[in-house]
Coordinates of C-alpha atoms in Angstrom, one line a residue:
M1 CA 0.5 8.9 106.0
P2 CA 0.4 12.4 107.7
L3 CA -0.9 15.1 105.5
N4 CA 0.9 18.3 106.0
R5 CA 3.1 20.7 104.1
R6 CA 6.2 19.7 106.0
T7 CA 5.7 16.1 105.0
F8 CA 5.5 17.1 101.4
L9 CA 8.6 19.3 101.5
E10 CA 10.8 17.0 103.6
S11 CA 9.9 13.4 102.6
S12 CA 8.9 13.7 99.0
A13 CA 11.0 11.9 96.4
V14 CA 13.9 14.1 95.2
I15 CA 14.6 13.6 91.6
G16 CA 17.7 15.6 91.0
A17 CA 18.8 18.8 89.4
G18 CA 17.2 19.8 86.1
A19 CA 19.0 21.3 83.1
A20 CA 18.7 25.0 82.6
L21 CA 16.3 26.3 79.9
A22 CA 16.9 29.4 77.9
A23 CA 15.1 32.4 79.3
G24 CA 13.4 34.8 77.1
A25 CA 15.3 37.6 75.3
A26 CA 15.9 40.7 77.3
S27 CA 13.6 43.7 76.8
P28 CA 15.0 47.0 75.6
A29 CA 14.7 48.4 79.2
A30 CA 16.6 45.5 80.5
A31 CA 19.4 46.2 78.0
H32 CA 19.9 49.5 79.7
G33 CA 20.0 47.9 83.2
R34 CA 16.4 48.6 83.9
G35 CA 13.1 46.7 83.8
P36 CA 12.0 43.3 85.0
R37 CA 14.3 40.3 84.9
P38 CA 13.3 37.5 82.5
A39 CA 10.8 35.1 84.0
K40 CA 12.2 31.9 85.4
R41 CA 11.0 28.9 83.5
Y42 CA 11.3 25.1 83.8
S43 CA 10.1 22.2 81.7
F44 CA 9.8 18.5 82.6
T45 CA 8.2 15.4 81.2
V46 CA 6.0 12.7 82.7
M47 CA 6.0 9.4 80.8
G48 CA 3.1 7.0 81.2
T49 CA 2.0 3.4 80.4
T50 CA -1.1 1.5 81.2
D51 CA -2.8 -1.9 80.9
L52 CA 0.6 -3.7 80.5
H53 CA -1.2 -6.9 81.4
G54 CA 1.9 -9.0 82.1
N55 CA 3.7 -8.1 78.9
V56 CA 7.4 -7.8 79.4
L57 CA 8.8 -9.1 76.1
N58 CA 7.4 -8.7 72.5
W59 CA 6.1 -12.3 72.7
D60 CA 2.7 -13.9 72.5
Y61 CA 2.6 -16.9 74.8
F62 CA -0.7 -18.1 73.4
T63 CA 0.9 -18.6 70.0
D64 CA 4.4 -19.0 71.3
K65 CA 5.9 -16.6 68.8
E66 CA 6.8 -12.9 68.5
F67 CA 3.7 -10.7 68.9
D68 CA 2.2 -9.2 65.8
D69 CA -1.2 -7.8 64.7
K70 CA -2.7 -6.2 61.6
A71 CA -1.2 -2.8 62.5
H72 CA 2.2 -4.5 63.3
N73 CA 2.2 -3.1 66.8
D74 CA 4.8 -4.4 69.3
V75 CA 4.2 -5.0 73.0
G76 CA 6.1 -5.2 76.3
L77 CA 8.2 -3.4 78.8
A78 CA 11.4 -4.2 77.0
K79 CA 10.3 -1.9 74.1
I80 CA 9.0 0.7 76.5
S81 CA 12.4 0.7 78.3
T82 CA 14.1 1.7 75.1
L83 CA 11.6 4.6 74.5
V84 CA 12.1 5.7 78.1
N85 CA 15.8 5.7 77.7
Q86 CA 15.5 7.9 74.6
V87 CA 13.2 10.4 76.4
R88 CA 15.5 10.6 79.4
A89 CA 18.5 11.1 77.2
A90 CA 16.7 14.0 75.4
K91 CA 15.1 15.6 78.4
G92 CA 17.6 14.9 81.1
R93 CA 17.0 12.0 83.5
R94 CA 16.3 14.3 86.4
N95 CA 13.6 16.2 84.4
T96 CA 11.4 13.2 84.0
L97 CA 9.0 11.0 85.9
L98 CA 7.6 7.6 84.8
I99 CA 4.2 6.4 86.0
D100 CA 1.6 3.7 85.1
A101 CA -2.2 3.5 85.3
G102 CA -2.7 -0.1 86.3
D103 CA -3.6 -3.6 85.2
T104 CA -0.1 -4.9 85.5
I105 CA 0.1 -8.4 86.8
Q106 CA -2.6 -10.3 84.8
G107 CA -3.0 -11.1 81.1
T108 CA -0.2 -13.3 79.8
Q109 CA 0.9 -16.8 80.7
L110 CA 4.1 -15.2 82.0
S111 CA 2.1 -13.4 84.7
Y112 CA -0.2 -16.4 85.3
Y113 CA 2.8 -18.6 85.9
Y114 CA 4.2 -16.5 88.7
A115 CA 0.8 -16.1 90.3
K116 CA -0.3 -19.8 90.1
V117 CA 2.3 -22.2 88.9
D118 CA 5.4 -20.9 90.7
P119 CA 3.7 -18.2 92.8
I120 CA 5.6 -15.2 94.2
T121 CA 3.8 -15.8 97.5
R122 CA 5.5 -19.1 98.2
K123 CA 8.3 -19.0 100.9
G124 CA 11.5 -18.1 99.1
G125 CA 9.6 -17.7 95.9
P126 CA 10.5 -15.7 92.8
V127 CA 10.2 -12.0 92.2
H128 CA 7.4 -11.2 89.8
P129 CA 8.7 -10.5 86.3
M130 CA 6.7 -7.2 86.1
A131 CA 8.3 -6.0 89.4
Q132 CA 11.7 -6.9 88.1
A133 CA 11.2 -5.1 84.8
M134 CA 9.5 -2.0 86.2
N135 CA 12.1 -1.7 88.9
A136 CA 14.9 -1.9 86.4
I137 CA 13.3 0.7 84.1
G138 CA 12.8 3.0 87.1
Y139 CA 9.1 3.6 87.5
D140 CA 8.2 6.3 90.1
A141 CA 4.6 5.3 90.8
A142 CA 1.7 3.1 89.5
A143 CA -2.0 3.1 90.1
L144 CA -3.8 -0.1 90.9
G145 CA -5.9 -1.6 88.1
N146 CA -8.9 -3.9 88.6
H147 CA -7.0 -6.9 87.4
E148 CA -4.5 -6.5 90.1
F149 CA -7.0 -8.1 92.4
N150 CA -7.7 -11.2 90.2
Y151 CA -5.2 -13.5 92.0
G152 CA -6.3 -12.3 95.5
I153 CA -5.0 -9.8 97.9
P154 CA -2.0 -11.9 99.1
V155 CA -0.5 -12.0 95.6
L156 CA -1.1 -8.3 95.2
R157 CA 0.5 -7.5 98.5
K158 CA 3.5 -9.6 97.6
F159 CA 3.8 -7.8 94.3
E160 CA 3.6 -4.5 96.1
E161 CA 6.3 -5.5 98.5
Q162 CA 8.6 -6.4 95.5
C163 CA 8.1 -3.1 93.7
D164 CA 10.6 -0.2 94.3
F165 CA 7.8 2.3 93.7
P166 CA 4.4 2.7 95.3
L167 CA 1.1 1.2 94.1
L168 CA -1.5 4.0 94.5
G169 CA -5.2 3.7 95.1
A170 CA -6.9 6.6 96.8
N171 CA -10.3 5.0 96.4
A172 CA -9.2 1.5 97.5
L173 CA -10.3 1.6 101.1
D174 CA -10.2 -0.8 104.0
A175 CA -13.7 -2.1 104.5
K176 CA -13.7 -1.7 108.2
T177 CA -11.8 1.6 108.8
L178 CA -12.6 3.2 105.4
R179 CA -9.0 4.4 105.4
P180 CA -6.8 4.0 102.3
A181 CA -5.6 0.4 102.0
F182 CA -2.8 1.6 99.7
P183 CA -0.9 4.9 99.4
P184 CA -3.3 7.4 97.9
Y185 CA -0.6 9.5 96.3
S186 CA 3.2 9.8 95.8
L187 CA 5.2 13.0 96.1
H188 CA 8.2 14.0 93.9
R189 CA 10.5 17.0 93.8
L190 CA 12.3 18.1 90.7
R191 CA 15.3 20.4 91.1
T192 CA 15.4 23.3 88.8
P193 CA 18.4 25.4 87.8
H194 CA 16.8 28.3 89.6
G195 CA 17.1 27.0 93.1
K196 CA 13.3 26.5 93.4
D197 CA 12.2 22.9 93.3
V198 CA 9.0 21.8 91.5
R199 CA 6.8 19.8 93.7
V200 CA 4.8 17.1 91.8
A201 CA 2.0 15.0 93.3
V202 CA 0.7 11.9 91.6
L203 CA -2.8 10.8 92.8
G204 CA -3.7 7.2 92.0
L205 CA -7.3 6.2 91.4
T206 CA -8.6 2.7 90.6
N207 CA -11.8 1.2 89.3
P208 CA -14.9 0.8 91.5
G209 CA -15.9 -2.2 89.4
I210 CA -13.4 -4.2 91.4
A211 CA -16.2 -4.5 94.1
I212 CA -18.3 -6.7 91.7
W213 CA -15.7 -8.2 89.3
D214 CA -13.5 -9.5 92.1
K215 CA -16.2 -9.8 94.8
A216 CA -14.8 -13.1 96.0
N217 CA -11.4 -11.6 96.6
V218 CA -12.4 -8.2 98.1
S219 CA -15.8 -8.6 99.8
G220 CA -15.6 -7.6 103.4
K221 CA -12.0 -6.5 103.0
M222 CA -12.0 -3.5 100.7
V223 CA -14.5 -1.0 99.2
F224 CA -14.1 1.2 96.2
P225 CA -15.9 4.5 96.2
G226 CA -16.2 6.7 93.1
L227 CA -13.2 8.4 91.5
E228 CA -14.8 11.8 91.4
E229 CA -15.5 11.7 95.2
Q230 CA -12.0 10.7 96.2
A231 CA -10.3 13.1 93.7
A232 CA -12.4 15.9 95.2
K233 CA -11.1 14.9 98.6
W234 CA -7.4 14.5 97.8
V235 CA -6.6 17.1 95.2
P236 CA -7.2 20.1 97.5
K237 CA -5.1 18.4 100.2
L238 CA -2.2 18.0 97.8
R239 CA -2.5 21.6 96.7
S240 CA -2.5 22.8 100.4
M241 CA 0.6 20.7 101.0
G242 CA 2.4 22.7 98.4
A243 CA 2.0 20.7 95.2
D244 CA 2.9 22.9 92.2
V245 CA 1.6 20.2 89.8
V246 CA -1.1 17.5 90.3
I247 CA -1.2 14.5 88.0
V248 CA -3.9 11.9 88.3
S249 CA -3.1 8.3 87.3
A250 CA -6.6 6.8 86.8
H251 CA -7.4 3.2 86.0
S252 CA -10.7 4.4 84.5
G253 CA -11.6 5.3 80.9
S254 CA -12.7 8.8 79.8
S255 CA -16.1 8.0 78.3
G256 CA -18.2 8.5 81.4
T257 CA -19.9 5.1 80.8
S258 CA -20.1 1.8 82.6
S259 CA -20.1 -1.7 81.3
Y260 CA -22.0 -3.1 84.3
G261 CA -25.1 -1.0 84.1
D262 CA -26.5 0.1 87.5
Q263 CA -24.9 -2.5 89.6
L264 CA -22.9 0.2 91.4
P265 CA -23.6 3.8 92.0
H266 CA -20.1 4.7 90.7
V267 CA -19.1 5.3 87.1
E268 CA -16.6 2.8 85.6
N269 CA -15.0 5.1 83.0
A270 CA -14.8 8.3 85.0
A271 CA -11.5 10.0 84.1
G272 CA -13.3 12.6 82.0
L273 CA -15.8 13.4 84.8
V274 CA -12.9 13.8 87.2
A275 CA -11.3 16.4 84.9
E276 CA -14.6 18.2 84.5
Q277 CA -15.7 18.2 88.1
V278 CA -12.5 18.4 90.3
P279 CA -10.5 21.6 90.2
G280 CA -6.7 21.7 90.6
I281 CA -5.7 18.9 88.3
D282 CA -3.2 19.5 85.5
A283 CA -3.2 16.2 83.7
I284 CA -4.7 12.7 83.8
L285 CA -3.0 9.5 82.7
V286 CA -6.0 7.3 81.6
G287 CA -6.2 3.6 81.7
H288 CA -8.6 0.6 81.6
A289 CA -10.5 1.3 78.3
H290 CA -7.7 -0.1 76.0
T291 CA -8.0 2.8 73.6
E292 CA -5.4 5.2 72.3
I293 CA -5.9 8.8 73.1
P294 CA -2.7 10.9 72.4
E295 CA -4.2 14.1 73.7
Y296 CA -7.7 15.0 74.9
R297 CA -8.5 18.3 76.6
I298 CA -11.4 18.7 79.0
A299 CA -12.4 22.1 80.5
H300 CA -13.4 22.2 84.1
K301 CA -17.1 23.1 84.2
E302 CA -16.6 26.0 86.7
T303 CA -13.1 27.3 86.3
G304 CA -12.8 26.7 82.6
K305 CA -9.2 25.4 83.0
E306 CA -8.2 22.7 80.6
V307 CA -7.1 19.4 81.9
V308 CA -5.0 17.3 79.5
L309 CA -5.8 13.6 79.3
S310 CA -3.8 10.9 77.5
E311 CA -4.2 7.1 77.2
P312 CA -1.4 5.1 75.7
L313 CA -2.5 1.9 74.0
K314 CA -2.5 -1.3 76.0
W315 CA 0.3 -3.9 76.6
G316 CA 3.1 -1.5 76.2
Q317 CA 2.2 -0.6 72.6
R318 CA 2.5 3.1 73.3
L319 CA 4.2 5.5 75.8
T320 CA 2.5 8.7 76.7
L321 CA 4.5 11.9 77.2
F322 CA 3.1 14.8 79.1
D323 CA 5.3 17.8 78.6
F324 CA 4.9 20.5 81.3
D325 CA 6.1 24.1 80.9
L326 CA 6.2 26.0 84.2
V327 CA 6.9 29.7 85.0
W328 CA 7.9 31.2 88.4
E329 CA 5.2 33.7 89.4
K330 CA 4.3 35.3 92.7
G331 CA 6.7 33.1 94.7
R332 CA 5.6 29.7 93.2
W333 CA 5.7 27.6 90.1
T334 CA 2.7 27.8 87.9
V335 CA 1.8 25.5 85.0
E336 CA 1.9 27.6 81.9
K337 CA 1.3 24.8 79.3
V338 CA 0.7 21.1 79.1
A339 CA 0.9 19.0 75.9
A340 CA 0.6 15.3 75.4
Q341 CA 1.6 12.8 72.7
V342 CA 2.2 9.0 72.4
L343 CA 5.2 7.2 71.1
N344 CA 4.9 3.9 69.3
S345 CA 6.9 1.0 70.7
N346 CA 7.2 -0.6 67.3
T347 CA 9.7 2.1 66.3
V348 CA 12.5 0.7 68.6
E349 CA 14.3 -2.5 69.5
E350 CA 13.8 -4.2 72.9
D351 CA 16.2 -3.1 75.6
P352 CA 18.7 -5.9 76.1
K353 CA 18.9 -5.0 79.8
I354 CA 15.3 -6.1 80.2
T355 CA 15.3 -9.1 77.9
G356 CA 18.5 -10.4 79.6
L357 CA 17.0 -9.8 83.0
L358 CA 13.9 -11.9 82.3
A359 CA 15.5 -14.5 80.0
D360 CA 15.3 -17.4 82.6
E361 CA 11.6 -16.6 83.4
H362 CA 10.8 -16.4 79.7
R363 CA 12.3 -19.8 79.1
K364 CA 10.4 -21.4 82.0
V365 CA 7.1 -20.1 80.7
V366 CA 7.7 -21.1 77.1
A367 CA 8.4 -24.7 78.3
Y368 CA 5.3 -24.6 80.5
V369 CA 2.9 -23.5 77.7
N370 CA 4.3 -26.1 75.4
T371 CA 3.4 -29.0 77.7
V372 CA 1.2 -31.5 75.9
I373 CA -2.1 -32.2 77.8
G374 CA -4.1 -34.3 75.2
T375 CA -5.0 -34.8 71.6
S376 CA -7.7 -33.7 69.2
T377 CA -9.3 -35.7 66.5
A378 CA -9.8 -32.5 64.3
A379 CA -8.6 -29.0 64.0
M380 CA -10.8 -26.2 65.4
T381 CA -10.5 -22.5 65.0
T382 CA -12.3 -19.2 66.0
A383 CA -11.7 -17.6 62.6
D384 CA -15.4 -17.7 61.8
A385 CA -16.7 -17.9 65.4
P386 CA -18.0 -14.3 65.5
W387 CA -20.7 -15.2 62.9
K388 CA -21.0 -19.0 63.0
D389 CA -21.6 -21.6 65.7
E390 CA -18.2 -23.2 65.7
P391 CA -17.0 -26.4 67.5
I392 CA -14.2 -24.5 69.3
I393 CA -16.8 -22.3 71.2
D394 CA -18.9 -25.5 71.8
L395 CA -15.8 -26.9 73.5
I396 CA -15.8 -24.0 76.1
N397 CA -19.6 -24.6 76.6
V398 CA -19.4 -28.3 77.1
V399 CA -16.6 -27.9 79.7
Q400 CA -18.7 -25.3 81.5
T401 CA -21.9 -27.3 81.3
E402 CA -20.3 -30.5 82.6
T403 CA -18.5 -28.7 85.4
V404 CA -21.7 -27.0 86.6
K405 CA -23.8 -30.2 86.4
A406 CA -21.2 -32.0 88.5
A407 CA -21.1 -29.2 91.0
L408 CA -24.9 -29.2 91.4
A409 CA -25.4 -33.0 91.4
G410 CA -27.3 -34.2 94.4
G411 CA -28.5 -30.7 95.3
A412 CA -31.8 -28.9 95.2
H413 CA -31.2 -27.7 91.6
A414 CA -29.7 -30.9 90.2
A415 CA -32.7 -31.6 88.0
L416 CA -32.7 -28.2 86.2
P417 CA -31.3 -28.1 82.7
V418 CA -27.9 -26.4 82.4
L419 CA -27.2 -23.9 79.6
S420 CA -23.9 -22.2 79.1
Q421 CA -22.6 -18.9 77.6
A422 CA -19.3 -18.3 75.9
S423 CA -17.7 -15.7 73.7
C424 CA -15.1 -15.5 71.0
F425 CA -12.3 -13.9 73.1
S426 CA -9.7 -14.2 70.3
R427 CA -10.2 -14.6 66.6
T428 CA -6.9 -16.4 66.3
A429 CA -7.4 -19.2 68.9
R430 CA -7.1 -22.7 67.5
I431 CA -7.0 -26.3 68.6
P432 CA -4.8 -28.3 66.2
A433 CA -5.5 -31.8 65.1
G434 CA -3.2 -34.0 67.1
E435 CA -1.4 -32.9 70.2
I436 CA -3.0 -30.2 72.4
T437 CA -0.7 -28.1 74.6
I438 CA -1.4 -25.8 77.5
K439 CA -1.0 -22.7 75.2
D440 CA -3.7 -24.1 72.8
A441 CA -6.2 -24.6 75.6
A442 CA -5.4 -21.4 77.4
G443 CA -5.6 -19.5 74.2
L444 CA -9.4 -20.1 74.2
Y445 CA -9.7 -18.1 77.4
P446 CA -7.1 -15.3 77.8
F447 CA -9.0 -13.7 80.7
E448 CA -8.8 -14.8 84.3
N449 CA -12.6 -15.3 84.5
T450 CA -14.0 -17.9 86.9
L451 CA -17.2 -19.9 86.5
E452 CA -20.6 -19.4 88.3
A453 CA -24.1 -20.9 88.0
R454 CA -27.1 -18.5 88.0
L455 CA -30.8 -19.3 88.0
M456 CA -32.6 -17.8 85.0
T457 CA -36.1 -18.1 83.4
G458 CA -36.9 -18.6 79.8
A459 CA -38.2 -15.0 79.5
Q460 CA -35.0 -13.7 81.0
L461 CA -32.9 -15.8 78.6
K462 CA -34.8 -14.4 75.6
E463 CA -34.0 -10.9 76.7
Y464 CA -30.4 -11.9 77.4
L465 CA -30.0 -13.2 73.8
E466 CA -31.7 -10.1 72.3
Y467 CA -29.2 -8.0 74.1
S468 CA -26.3 -10.1 72.9
A469 CA -27.5 -10.0 69.3
K470 CA -27.1 -6.2 69.2
Y471 CA -23.5 -7.1 68.3
Y472 CA -24.4 -7.5 64.7
V473 CA -24.7 -4.6 62.2
L474 CA -28.2 -4.2 60.7
T475 CA -27.9 -5.9 57.3
P476 CA -31.1 -5.8 55.1
A477 CA -32.1 -8.9 53.1
G478 CA -30.4 -9.0 49.7
A479 CA -27.6 -6.6 50.7
P480 CA -24.1 -7.9 50.4
V481 CA -22.6 -9.5 53.5
D482 CA -19.1 -8.5 54.4
T483 CA -17.9 -10.3 57.5
A484 CA -15.3 -7.5 58.1
R485 CA -18.2 -5.1 58.7
L486 CA -20.9 -7.5 60.1
T487 CA -19.9 -7.5 63.8
N488 CA -19.0 -5.1 66.6
A489 CA -22.0 -2.8 66.1
D490 CA -21.8 0.3 68.3
N491 CA -18.3 -0.7 69.2
T492 CA -19.5 -3.9 71.0
P493 CA -16.3 -5.9 71.6
D494 CA -16.2 -9.6 70.7
Y495 CA -16.1 -10.6 74.4
N496 CA -19.5 -9.0 74.9
Y497 CA -21.2 -11.2 72.3
D498 CA -22.5 -14.4 74.0
A499 CA -23.5 -17.6 72.3
V500 CA -25.7 -19.7 74.6
S501 CA -25.6 -23.5 74.2
G502 CA -28.5 -25.8 75.1
L503 CA -31.0 -23.6 73.3
T504 CA -31.7 -23.4 69.5
Y505 CA -32.4 -20.0 67.9
E506 CA -31.9 -17.8 64.9
I507 CA -30.6 -14.2 64.8
D508 CA -32.3 -12.1 62.1
I509 CA -29.8 -9.4 61.4
A510 CA -32.3 -7.7 59.0
K511 CA -34.3 -6.7 62.0
P512 CA -33.4 -4.0 64.5
A513 CA -31.6 -4.8 67.7
G514 CA -34.1 -6.1 70.3
Q515 CA -36.2 -7.9 67.8
R516 CA -33.8 -10.4 66.3
I517 CA -34.2 -13.7 68.2
T518 CA -36.5 -16.1 66.3
G519 CA -37.3 -19.8 66.6
L520 CA -36.1 -19.9 70.2
S521 CA -36.6 -23.4 71.5
F522 CA -35.5 -25.9 74.1
E523 CA -35.3 -29.6 73.3
G524 CA -37.3 -29.1 70.1
R525 CA -40.2 -27.1 71.7
P526 CA -40.7 -23.3 71.9
L527 CA -39.0 -22.0 75.0
D528 CA -41.4 -21.7 78.0
P529 CA -41.0 -18.1 79.4
A530 CA -41.7 -19.4 82.9
A531 CA -39.3 -22.4 82.7
K532 CA -36.2 -22.3 85.0
F533 CA -32.7 -23.0 83.8
V534 CA -29.2 -22.9 85.3
L535 CA -26.8 -20.7 83.3
A536 CA -23.1 -21.5 83.4
V537 CA -21.6 -18.0 83.2
N538 CA -18.3 -16.4 83.8
N539 CA -17.9 -14.1 86.8
Y540 CA -17.4 -11.0 84.7
R541 CA -20.8 -11.4 83.1
A542 CA -22.4 -12.6 86.3
S543 CA -21.1 -9.5 88.1
G544 CA -22.7 -7.2 85.5
G545 CA -19.8 -6.9 83.0
G546 CA -21.3 -5.9 79.6
A547 CA -24.5 -4.8 81.3
F548 CA -26.4 -8.0 80.1
P549 CA -29.9 -8.1 81.5
H550 CA -31.0 -10.2 84.5
V551 CA -27.9 -12.2 85.1
A552 CA -26.3 -10.0 87.7
G553 CA -29.5 -10.0 89.8
A554 CA -30.1 -13.7 89.4
D555 CA -29.7 -16.2 92.3
Q556 CA -26.2 -17.6 92.5
L557 CA -26.4 -21.4 92.8
W558 CA -22.6 -22.1 92.8
A559 CA -19.3 -20.4 92.1
N560 CA -15.8 -21.6 91.5
S561 CA -12.5 -19.9 92.4
D562 CA -10.5 -21.5 89.6
E563 CA -10.0 -19.8 86.2
I564 CA -12.1 -21.2 83.4
R565 CA -9.1 -21.7 81.3
N566 CA -7.6 -24.0 84.0
T567 CA -10.9 -25.9 84.0
I568 CA -10.6 -26.3 80.2
I569 CA -7.0 -27.5 80.6
Q570 CA -8.0 -30.0 83.4
W571 CA -10.9 -31.2 81.3
V572 CA -8.7 -31.9 78.3
Q573 CA -6.2 -33.7 80.5
A574 CA -8.9 -35.9 82.0
K575 CA -10.4 -36.8 78.7
G576 CA -7.1 -37.4 77.0
T577 CA -8.8 -37.1 73.6
V578 CA -11.0 -34.3 72.3
D579 CA -13.5 -35.4 69.7
P580 CA -15.7 -32.5 68.4
G581 CA -18.0 -35.1 66.9
L582 CA -19.2 -35.8 70.5
F583 CA -20.2 -32.3 71.4
A584 CA -20.3 -29.9 68.4
S585 CA -23.7 -28.8 67.1
V586 CA -25.2 -25.9 65.3
D587 CA -27.5 -24.4 67.9
W588 CA -27.7 -20.8 66.4
K589 CA -27.3 -19.2 63.1
L590 CA -27.7 -15.8 61.4
T591 CA -30.6 -15.3 59.1
R592 CA -32.3 -12.5 57.1
D593 CA -36.1 -12.9 56.8
G594 CA -35.7 -16.6 57.6
T595 CA -33.0 -17.2 55.1
P596 CA -29.6 -18.3 56.5
V597 CA -26.8 -15.8 55.9
F598 CA -24.1 -18.6 55.7

């Protein structure tokens, strides 16, 4: 991609003629034919989504019914399409752009189906539902998210080929040449009523955590330097090429923190740092963190210029609007004002154009998730799993334990005891008594994590459990226990609380974090700090996700490329009948000064 002013002016996307805006009232001097002419002004809107995660329709494939949550949010591109149509009608189609900040093709059974069951990569295969919907809505650009790499580069490249808009990643580099493996930016021209086009550049940045979270898919193929470094490289180039407005679409949160500790020298959630450190940026569409930020202003540390950030809520629950007001000064357009807000998708109906377009794909996936794979002798649920050792979490652990034991059989580590970690990923997952379907089993593990085996010592496991136990809010002995306020201390998500099977222990929530694990034992005896164990662990945790101690640096004894939820489905199919009585046990419990909480 040649970088020069001529390229920008001649080959950038032309997005039509804008409607005229009223100029300011004439001054008294102007009324007498004298004085300066009113300033030329133009306004346009950039709409943004992020973390769509395979949501096209307002449907939950894990429950096989319309999506709903406590806040009665809605999800999906069909809802977003209606909002986009409304904004375009109000602003003028040619005065708008629509972009996304990544994590598009993973997260629902719909997206899984077209990556694994009927993959878009097969010869003569289908067009990905997300590509179909985003093309129909008319996206102008999208940044790469880390989950774009979950299914491997061939699936991502096929998805890229099917999109009518570019997938941007200025910091996704070819490992050999260190040149961008994807377009770093997209260029757009908006025609104004003044005969002077506005030239808009969108710079795409993705998450450096890809290098560890999807190591198996990208190692030796791509590298992912820091967002700040690459923004500092590209923003001046875009300005020198004539960009009047520079927008960054960043699959990176705004907090300046990382979930994987010091595994990489680059910050995971760096959007705020980009705003603070790199001059020449007008606005940043933020992704990755799954939080809602209608408008957040950060001043550049040297120039003092404010950069406006906005992050719409995940899954198509919100649509960000960046409203730009420009003025023509000294022979060029200058950004005079930027404001941001979010629109709620639960205020509109789904666009029938999108629901009709994906009706066949939706029906296929509904039939797939309702396929019966076995039976259960009892009902199991995650409703109490965040604070009790529940059989449904034991099910995940027994599958992982048996899978790792079988993989290590006959090898150098076959005699070592195998432990397993699992989290409560969804508080609404359930296995019914009677028939078990694919959606029931898949609902236990909504993420695309794969399974690994890591070598750990007893001392390391103690520290691992102490770190995990910080999930609980300090609750003194005798104080009331409210489960609604007991968990998620310091905003720790449910998926970053691990229960470890194969050990017995108590968590004293009356004690401060770091001093809570008591009675830690293995096979009825106090845990030997020097003893060696195999930990069956998901690749997110093994790669440093959640910043748990020791596991990322531990020796990898084995790794699988198949998703854990597929392993669960296959295990149920092989067993035929799931009997919690054969594997469920209470290995851990919450206490206060030695007294059980429940």
